[in-house]
Coordinates of C-alpha atoms in Angstrom, one line a residue:
M107 CA 127.8 87.7 45.4
T108 CA 128.2 91.4 45.2
I109 CA 126.1 93.9 47.2
F110 CA 124.2 95.0 44.1
E111 CA 123.1 91.2 43.5
T112 CA 122.2 90.8 47.2
I113 CA 119.9 93.7 47.4
F114 CA 118.5 92.6 43.9
A115 CA 117.5 89.2 45.2
I116 CA 116.0 90.7 48.3
V117 CA 113.9 93.2 46.5
L118 CA 112.8 90.3 44.0
F119 CA 112.1 88.2 46.9
G120 CA 110.0 90.9 48.5
I121 CA 107.9 91.6 45.3
L122 CA 107.1 87.6 45.1
A123 CA 106.3 87.4 48.8
A124 CA 103.9 90.5 48.4
S125 CA 102.4 89.0 45.2
V126 CA 101.8 85.5 46.9
I127 CA 100.2 87.5 49.9
D128 CA 98.0 89.6 47.7
F129 CA 96.8 86.5 45.8
V130 CA 95.9 84.5 49.0
V131 CA 94.3 87.4 50.4
F132 CA 92.2 87.8 47.0
L133 CA 91.4 84.0 47.3
W134 CA 90.1 84.4 50.9
K135 CA 88.0 87.4 50.2
N136 CA 86.3 85.7 47.4
R137 CA 85.8 82.2 48.8
G138 CA 82.1 82.1 47.9
P139 CA 78.9 83.7 46.9
A140 CA 78.1 86.5 49.7
P141 CA 75.0 85.3 51.9
D142 CA 71.7 86.6 50.4
P143 CA 69.8 88.4 53.4
K144 CA 66.3 87.8 51.5
R145 CA 66.7 84.3 51.1
E146 CA 67.9 84.0 54.7
D147 CA 64.8 85.8 55.9
F148 CA 62.5 83.5 53.5
I149 CA 64.2 80.3 55.1
R150 CA 63.7 81.8 58.6
A151 CA 59.9 82.5 57.7
L152 CA 59.4 79.0 56.3
I153 CA 60.9 77.6 59.5
A154 CA 58.7 79.5 61.6
K155 CA 55.7 78.7 59.6
R156 CA 56.4 75.0 59.8
R157 CA 57.0 75.3 63.6
R158 CA 53.7 77.1 64.2
E159 CA 52.1 74.2 62.0
L160 CA 53.6 71.5 64.3
E161 CA 52.6 73.4 67.5
A162 CA 49.0 73.6 66.1
A163 CA 49.1 70.0 65.2
E164 CA 50.2 68.8 68.7
S165 CA 47.7 70.6 70.6

């Protein structure tokens, strides 16, 4: 292999590696829907309400 071919192979491998890393980062960042804070607050309110109902029923 000439020096030109070696440099060319290194550059191509670098581009391939950068593309793979970029794709993995893209998949990692888009791995599911973002949590909905309104839904979480609603669920917390339901749990608190149920807890109060249970405490009222016990006493």
